[in-house]
Coordinates of C-alpha atoms and ligand atoms in Angstrom, one line a residue:
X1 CA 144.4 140.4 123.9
X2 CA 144.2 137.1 122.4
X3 CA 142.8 136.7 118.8
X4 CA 140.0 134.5 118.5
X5 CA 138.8 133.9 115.3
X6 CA 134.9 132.9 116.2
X7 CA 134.1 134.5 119.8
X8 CA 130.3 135.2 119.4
X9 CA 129.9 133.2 122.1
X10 CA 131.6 135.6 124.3
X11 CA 130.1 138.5 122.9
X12 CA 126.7 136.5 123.3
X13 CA 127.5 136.1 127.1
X14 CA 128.5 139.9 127.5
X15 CA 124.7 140.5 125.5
X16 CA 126.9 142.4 122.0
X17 CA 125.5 142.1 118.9
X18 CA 126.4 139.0 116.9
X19 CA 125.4 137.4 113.3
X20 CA 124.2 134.5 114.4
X21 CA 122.7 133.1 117.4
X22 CA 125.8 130.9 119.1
X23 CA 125.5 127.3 119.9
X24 CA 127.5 124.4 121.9
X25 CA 125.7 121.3 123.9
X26 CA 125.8 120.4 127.5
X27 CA 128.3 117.0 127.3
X28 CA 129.1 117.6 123.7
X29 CA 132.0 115.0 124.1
X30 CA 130.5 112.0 125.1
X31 CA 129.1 108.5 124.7
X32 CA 126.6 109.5 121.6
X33 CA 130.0 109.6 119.5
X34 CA 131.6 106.4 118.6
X35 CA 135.0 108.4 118.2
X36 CA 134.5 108.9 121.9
X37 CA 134.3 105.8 122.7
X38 CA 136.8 104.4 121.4
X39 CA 139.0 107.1 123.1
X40 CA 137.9 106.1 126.6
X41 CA 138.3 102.3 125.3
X42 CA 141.9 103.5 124.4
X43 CA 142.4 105.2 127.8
X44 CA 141.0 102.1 129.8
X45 CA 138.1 104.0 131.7
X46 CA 136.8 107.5 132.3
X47 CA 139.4 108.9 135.3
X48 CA 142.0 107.6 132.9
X49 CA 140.5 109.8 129.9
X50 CA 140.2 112.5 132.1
X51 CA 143.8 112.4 134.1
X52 CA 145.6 112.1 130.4
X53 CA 145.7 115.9 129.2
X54 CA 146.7 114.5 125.7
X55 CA 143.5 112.0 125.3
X56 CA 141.5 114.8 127.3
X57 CA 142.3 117.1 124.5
X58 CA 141.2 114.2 122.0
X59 CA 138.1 114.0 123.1
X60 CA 137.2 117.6 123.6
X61 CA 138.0 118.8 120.2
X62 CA 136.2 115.7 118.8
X63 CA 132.6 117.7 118.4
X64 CA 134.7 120.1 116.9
X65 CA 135.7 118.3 114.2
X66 CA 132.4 116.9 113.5
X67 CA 130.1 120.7 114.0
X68 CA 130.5 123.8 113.9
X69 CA 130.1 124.6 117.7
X70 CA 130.8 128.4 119.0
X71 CA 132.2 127.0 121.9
X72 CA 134.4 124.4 123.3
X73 CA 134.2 122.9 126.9
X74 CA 137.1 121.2 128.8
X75 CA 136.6 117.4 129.2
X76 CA 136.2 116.2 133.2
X77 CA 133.9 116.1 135.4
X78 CA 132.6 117.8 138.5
X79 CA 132.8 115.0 141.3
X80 CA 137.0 115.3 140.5
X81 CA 136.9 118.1 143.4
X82 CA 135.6 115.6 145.9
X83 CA 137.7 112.9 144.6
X84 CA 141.1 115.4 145.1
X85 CA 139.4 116.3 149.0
X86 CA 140.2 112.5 149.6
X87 CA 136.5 110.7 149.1
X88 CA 137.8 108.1 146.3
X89 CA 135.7 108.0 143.5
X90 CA 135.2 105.9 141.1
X91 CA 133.2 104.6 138.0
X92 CA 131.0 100.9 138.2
X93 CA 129.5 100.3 134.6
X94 CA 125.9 101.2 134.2
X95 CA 125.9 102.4 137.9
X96 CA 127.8 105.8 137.9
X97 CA 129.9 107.7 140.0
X98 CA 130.7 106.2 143.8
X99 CA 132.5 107.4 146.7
X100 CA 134.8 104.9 148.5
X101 CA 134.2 107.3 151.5
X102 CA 130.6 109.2 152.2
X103 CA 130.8 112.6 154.6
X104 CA 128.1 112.2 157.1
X105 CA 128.9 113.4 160.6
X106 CA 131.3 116.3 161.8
X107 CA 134.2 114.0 161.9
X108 CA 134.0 114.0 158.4
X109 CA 133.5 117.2 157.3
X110 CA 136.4 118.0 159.6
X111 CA 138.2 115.6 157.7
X112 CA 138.0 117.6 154.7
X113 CA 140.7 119.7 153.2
X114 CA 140.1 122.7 151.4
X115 CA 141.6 121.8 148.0
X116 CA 144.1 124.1 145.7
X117 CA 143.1 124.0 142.1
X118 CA 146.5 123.9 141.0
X119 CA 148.3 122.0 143.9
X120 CA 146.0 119.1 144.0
X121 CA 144.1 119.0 140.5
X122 CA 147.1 120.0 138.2
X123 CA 145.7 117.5 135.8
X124 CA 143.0 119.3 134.9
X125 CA 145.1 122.9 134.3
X126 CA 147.4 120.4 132.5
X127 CA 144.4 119.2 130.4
X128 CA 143.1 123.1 129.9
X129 CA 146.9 124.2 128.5
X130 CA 146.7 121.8 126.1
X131 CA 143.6 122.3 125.1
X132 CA 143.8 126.0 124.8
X133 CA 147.0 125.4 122.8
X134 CA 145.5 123.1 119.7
X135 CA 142.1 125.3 119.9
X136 CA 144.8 128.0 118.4
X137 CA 142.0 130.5 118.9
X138 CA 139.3 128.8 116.8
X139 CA 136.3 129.0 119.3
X140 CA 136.5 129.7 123.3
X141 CA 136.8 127.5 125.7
X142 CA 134.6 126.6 128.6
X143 CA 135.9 125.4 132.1
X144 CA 133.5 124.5 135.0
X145 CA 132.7 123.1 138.0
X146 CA 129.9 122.0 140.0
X147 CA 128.3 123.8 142.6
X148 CA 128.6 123.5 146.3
X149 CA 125.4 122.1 146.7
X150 CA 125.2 119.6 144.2
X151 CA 128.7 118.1 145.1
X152 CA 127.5 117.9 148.6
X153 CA 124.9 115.5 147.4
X154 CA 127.2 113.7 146.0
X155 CA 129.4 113.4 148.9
X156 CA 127.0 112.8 151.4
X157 CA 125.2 110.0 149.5
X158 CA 128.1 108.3 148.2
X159 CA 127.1 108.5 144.6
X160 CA 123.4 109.2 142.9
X161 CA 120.5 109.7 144.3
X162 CA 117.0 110.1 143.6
X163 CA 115.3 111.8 146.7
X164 CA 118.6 113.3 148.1
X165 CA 117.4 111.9 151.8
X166 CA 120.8 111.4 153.6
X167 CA 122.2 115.2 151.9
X168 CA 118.5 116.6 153.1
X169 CA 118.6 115.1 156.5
X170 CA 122.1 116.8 157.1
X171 CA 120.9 120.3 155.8
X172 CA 117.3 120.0 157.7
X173 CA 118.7 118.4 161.3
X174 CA 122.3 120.0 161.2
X175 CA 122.4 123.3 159.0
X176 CA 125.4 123.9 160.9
X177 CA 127.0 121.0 159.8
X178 CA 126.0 121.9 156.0
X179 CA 127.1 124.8 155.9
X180 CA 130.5 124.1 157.4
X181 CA 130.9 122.0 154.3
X182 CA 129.2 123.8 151.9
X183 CA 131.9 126.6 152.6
X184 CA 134.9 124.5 152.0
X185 CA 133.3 123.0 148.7
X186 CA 132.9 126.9 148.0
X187 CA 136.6 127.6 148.7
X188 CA 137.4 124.9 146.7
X189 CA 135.3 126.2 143.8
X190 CA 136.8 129.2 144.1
X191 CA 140.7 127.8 144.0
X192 CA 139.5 125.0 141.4
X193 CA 137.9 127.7 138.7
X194 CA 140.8 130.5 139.4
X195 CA 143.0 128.0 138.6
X196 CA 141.3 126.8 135.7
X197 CA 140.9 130.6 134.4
X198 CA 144.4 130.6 134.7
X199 CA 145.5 128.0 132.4
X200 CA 143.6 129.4 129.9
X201 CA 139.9 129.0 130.4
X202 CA 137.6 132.2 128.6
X203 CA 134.4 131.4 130.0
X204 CA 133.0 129.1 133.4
X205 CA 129.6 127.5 134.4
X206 CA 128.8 126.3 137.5
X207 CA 126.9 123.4 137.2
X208 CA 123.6 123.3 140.0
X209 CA 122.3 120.1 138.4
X210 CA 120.7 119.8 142.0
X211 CA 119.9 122.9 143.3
X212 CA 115.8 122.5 142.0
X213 CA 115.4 119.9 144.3
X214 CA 115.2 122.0 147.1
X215 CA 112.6 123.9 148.1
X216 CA 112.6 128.0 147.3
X217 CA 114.3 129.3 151.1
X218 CA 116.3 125.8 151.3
X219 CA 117.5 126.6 147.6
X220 CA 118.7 130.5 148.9
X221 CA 120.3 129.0 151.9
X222 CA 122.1 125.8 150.8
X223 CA 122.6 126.8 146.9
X224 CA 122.6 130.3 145.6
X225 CA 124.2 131.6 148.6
X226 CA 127.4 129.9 147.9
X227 CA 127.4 130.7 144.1
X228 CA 127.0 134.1 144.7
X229 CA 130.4 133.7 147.0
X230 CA 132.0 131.9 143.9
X231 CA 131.0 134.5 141.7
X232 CA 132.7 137.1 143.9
X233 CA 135.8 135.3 144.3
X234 CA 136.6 134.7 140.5
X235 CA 139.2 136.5 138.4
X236 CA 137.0 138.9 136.5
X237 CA 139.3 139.7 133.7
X238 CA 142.5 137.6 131.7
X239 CA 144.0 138.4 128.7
X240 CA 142.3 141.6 128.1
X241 CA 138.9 140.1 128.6
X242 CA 135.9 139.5 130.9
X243 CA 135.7 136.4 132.3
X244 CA 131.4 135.4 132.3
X245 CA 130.3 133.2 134.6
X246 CA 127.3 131.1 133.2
X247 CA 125.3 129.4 136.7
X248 CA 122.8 126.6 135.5
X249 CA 120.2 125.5 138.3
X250 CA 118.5 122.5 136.3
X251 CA 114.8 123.1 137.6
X252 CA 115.5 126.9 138.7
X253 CA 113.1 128.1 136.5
X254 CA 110.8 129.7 139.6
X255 CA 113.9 131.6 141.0
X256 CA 115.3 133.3 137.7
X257 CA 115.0 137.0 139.0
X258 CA 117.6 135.6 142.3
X259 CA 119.9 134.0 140.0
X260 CA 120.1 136.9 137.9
X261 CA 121.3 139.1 141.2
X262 CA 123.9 136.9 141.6
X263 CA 126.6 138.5 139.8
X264 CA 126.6 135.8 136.9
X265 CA 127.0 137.0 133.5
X266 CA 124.2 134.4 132.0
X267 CA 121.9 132.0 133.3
X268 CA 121.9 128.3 132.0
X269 CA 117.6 127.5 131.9
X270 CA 116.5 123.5 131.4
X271 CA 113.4 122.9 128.9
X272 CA 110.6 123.4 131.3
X273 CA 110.7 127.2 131.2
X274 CA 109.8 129.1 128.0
X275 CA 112.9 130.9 127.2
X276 CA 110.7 134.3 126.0
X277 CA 109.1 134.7 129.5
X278 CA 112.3 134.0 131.4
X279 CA 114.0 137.0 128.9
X280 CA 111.0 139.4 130.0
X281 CA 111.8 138.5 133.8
X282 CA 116.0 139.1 133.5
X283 CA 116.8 139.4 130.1
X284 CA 118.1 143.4 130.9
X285 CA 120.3 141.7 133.5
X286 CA 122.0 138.6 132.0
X287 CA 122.6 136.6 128.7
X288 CA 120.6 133.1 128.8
X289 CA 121.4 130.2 127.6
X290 CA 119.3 126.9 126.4
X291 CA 117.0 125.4 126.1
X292 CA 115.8 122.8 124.2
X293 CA 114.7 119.7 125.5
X294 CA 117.6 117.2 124.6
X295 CA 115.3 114.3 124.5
X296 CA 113.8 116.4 120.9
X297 CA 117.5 114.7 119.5
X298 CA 115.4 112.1 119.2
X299 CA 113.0 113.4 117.4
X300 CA 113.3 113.6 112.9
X301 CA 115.3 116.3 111.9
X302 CA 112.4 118.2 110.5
X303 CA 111.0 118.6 114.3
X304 CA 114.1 119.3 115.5
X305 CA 114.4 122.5 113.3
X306 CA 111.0 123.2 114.2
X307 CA 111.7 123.5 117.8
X308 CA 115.0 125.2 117.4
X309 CA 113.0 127.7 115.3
X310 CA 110.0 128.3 117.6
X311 CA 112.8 128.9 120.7
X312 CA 114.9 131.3 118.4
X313 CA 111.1 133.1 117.7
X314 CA 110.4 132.8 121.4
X315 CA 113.8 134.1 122.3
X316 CA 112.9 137.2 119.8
X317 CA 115.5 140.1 118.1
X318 CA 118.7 140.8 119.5
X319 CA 121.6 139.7 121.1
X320 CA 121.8 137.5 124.7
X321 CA 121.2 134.7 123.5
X322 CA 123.4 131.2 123.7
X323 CA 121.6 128.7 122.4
X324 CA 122.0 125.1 124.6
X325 CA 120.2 121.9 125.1
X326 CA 118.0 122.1 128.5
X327 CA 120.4 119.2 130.1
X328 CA 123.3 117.1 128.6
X329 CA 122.9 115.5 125.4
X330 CA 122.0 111.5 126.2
X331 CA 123.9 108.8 125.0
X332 CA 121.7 107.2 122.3
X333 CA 121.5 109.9 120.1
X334 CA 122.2 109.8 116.7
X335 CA 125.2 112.2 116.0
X336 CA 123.5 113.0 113.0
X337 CA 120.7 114.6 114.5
X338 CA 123.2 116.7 117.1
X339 CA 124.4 118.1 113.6
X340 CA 120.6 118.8 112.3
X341 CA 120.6 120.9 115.7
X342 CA 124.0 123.0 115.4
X343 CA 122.8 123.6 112.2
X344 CA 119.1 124.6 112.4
X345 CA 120.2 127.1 115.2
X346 CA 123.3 129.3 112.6
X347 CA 121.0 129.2 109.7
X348 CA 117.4 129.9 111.4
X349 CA 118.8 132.7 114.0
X350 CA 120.4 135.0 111.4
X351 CA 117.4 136.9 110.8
X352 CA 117.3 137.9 114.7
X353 CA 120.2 139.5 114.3
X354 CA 120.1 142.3 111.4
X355 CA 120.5 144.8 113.0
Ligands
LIG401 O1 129.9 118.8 128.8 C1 131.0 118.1 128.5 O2 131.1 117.5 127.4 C2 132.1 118.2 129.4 C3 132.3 117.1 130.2 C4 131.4 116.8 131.4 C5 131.2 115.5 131.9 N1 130.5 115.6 133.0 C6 131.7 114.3 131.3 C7 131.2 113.0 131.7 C8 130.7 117.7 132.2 C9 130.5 119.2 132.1 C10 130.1 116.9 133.3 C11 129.4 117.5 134.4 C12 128.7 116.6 135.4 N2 129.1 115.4 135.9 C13 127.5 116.9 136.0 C14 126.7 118.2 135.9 C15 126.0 118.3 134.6 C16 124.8 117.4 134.5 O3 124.9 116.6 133.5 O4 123.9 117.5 135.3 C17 127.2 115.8 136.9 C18 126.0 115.7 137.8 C19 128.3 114.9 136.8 C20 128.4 113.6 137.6 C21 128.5 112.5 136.7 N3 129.6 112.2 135.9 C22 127.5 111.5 136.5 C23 126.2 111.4 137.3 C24 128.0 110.5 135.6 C25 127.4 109.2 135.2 C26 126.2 109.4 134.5 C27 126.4 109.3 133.0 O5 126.0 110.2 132.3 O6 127.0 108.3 132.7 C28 129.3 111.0 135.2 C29 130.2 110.4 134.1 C30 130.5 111.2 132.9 N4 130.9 112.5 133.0 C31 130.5 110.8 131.6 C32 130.9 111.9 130.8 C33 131.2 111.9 129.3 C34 130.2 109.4 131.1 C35 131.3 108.5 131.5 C36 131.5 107.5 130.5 O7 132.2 107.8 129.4 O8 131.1 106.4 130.7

């Protein structure tokens, strides 16, 4: 087994006792930290950043260096899986991902290949290596991906969306259709996070950003159906360890007790669900992680150690807990106030945990 010097994160996500509650953020390297920016200025644009395992590295250790963070994650993205299946993606300032090439019709989805993690995204294992190699066992690292459903959004509409019509329309005229690509993003998922696991990564969340757009039935069908086939076809242990899974529906607050059958070690909640009830409706099943609202960054650091207090009170005695922002942290925030947060959440949680 490999030594790791802090892993209550891990031990967190398997529900051991811990000292402290343990803490990392949702896009932790990003655009609130000048040193990140000028990175991605260095590497001309975000693909670049994230096809250079060196500069990848960079910029994933970079919250490191400024908090104490239980946890590290690999720096990518989840629309690279569609981009390596052929669709083109790409970056317009201010306007975020697009697709060169949208799947809409079954000549498309036919069109689609099945993608290798290793084969076909080797710069993302490459970027994993190296990070696991000058992480030198300080904290764990996460790898991820997104989930079926919320890359099929993606790749259906071409980019963002706000009301989803075009994914929708497939899934509510031609289930059939859905479903035939819903299983090859799955496959892919499957390939992609194996892979990943592979080169090194100790823990991986599946990110459902959109799966709380659907309705409760539509969510079973198009969404948690296909995470539950991830979950079964990942490596379960590596280096003498339990792999968790962590799946984070952002609005899946209603369909906790489903999620937590799903064969995930810990469920990723958003802000809107109070992180006390949702441990008396699964907590004896699965670790949970979040949830403060990220927009409270905002916020003075007094009330941002209020809040992380009343969550850690919420949350209650014991072990399961991960603590997390309830989305990604946003651009504008003040790094200074991420720190308040890392902070509040080691010194305030001790006391949870004395046995
Ligand atoms: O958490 C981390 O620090 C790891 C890196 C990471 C990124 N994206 C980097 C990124 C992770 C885990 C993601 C996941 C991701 N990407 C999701 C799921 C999580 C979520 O936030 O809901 C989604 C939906 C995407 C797709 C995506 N990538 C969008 C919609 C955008 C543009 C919107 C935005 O925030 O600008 C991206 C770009 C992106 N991915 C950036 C970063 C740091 C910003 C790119 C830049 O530097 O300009």
């Amino acid at each position: 087994m490999s030594e790791l010097k802090n892993d209550r994160f891990l031990k967190a996500l398997m529900r051991e006792p811990v000292d402290c509650t343990p803490v990392w953020m949702m896009r932790q390297a990003g655009r609130y930290l000048p040193e990140y920016r000028a990175t991605r200025a260095k590497a001309g644009g975000f693909m670049d950043l994230c096809k250079n395992a060196e500069l990848a590295c960079e910029v994933t250790l970079q919250p490191l260096e400024r908090y104490p963070l239980d946890a590290a994650i690999l720096f990518s993205d989840i629309l690279t899986v569609p981009d390596a299946m052929g669709l083109g993606l790409y970056f317009e300032t201010g306007e975020g991902p697009r697709f060169r090439k949208t799947v809409r019709n079954q000549q498309d989805v036919d069109a689609l290949p099945v993608i290798d993690g290793d084969a076909d995204l080797g710069y993302v294992m490459n970027a994993v290596r190296t990070i696991r190699r000058e992480l030198n066992g300080s904290v764990p690292l996460i790898g991820f991906s997104g989930s079926p459903w919320t890359l099929a959004t993606y790749m259906v509409e071409g980019g963002s969306s706000k009301d989803f019509r075009h994914a929708k329309a497939m899934a509510f005229d031609k289930p059939e259709l859905m479903h035939q690509l819903l299983g090859k993003l799955a496959d892919s998922v499957i390939s992609y996070l194996n892979a990943q696991i592979n080169a090194g990564a100790q823990v991986v969340q599946i990110f459902d950003t959109w799966g709380g757009a659907l309705s409760e039935s539509a969510y079973q069908e198009f969404s948690l159906q296909y995470m539950q086939r991830i979950v079964k076809g990942l490596i379960k242990e590596r280096e003498g360890r339990t792999v968790p899974v962590i799946i984070f529906t952002k609005n899946g607050g209603l369909w906790l007790e489903s999620i937590a059958d799903s064969g995930a070690h810990a469920l990723g909640l958003d802000w809107t669900i109070d992180i006390g009830k949702a441990r008396q409706r699964v907590g004896n099943k699965v670790a949970l992680q979040g949830n403060m609202d990220p927009t409270m960054l905002y916020a003075s650091p007094k009330a941002i150690r209020n809040e992380v207090g009343r969550i850690l009170a919420s949350y209650g005695n014991g072990p399961g807990h991960i603590f997390n922002l309830g989305h990604g942290i946003t651009p504008e925030v003040d790094p200074a106030n991420a720190g308040v947060f890392i902070e509040s959440v080691h010194e305030l949680s001790a006391r949870y945990h004395s046995g």
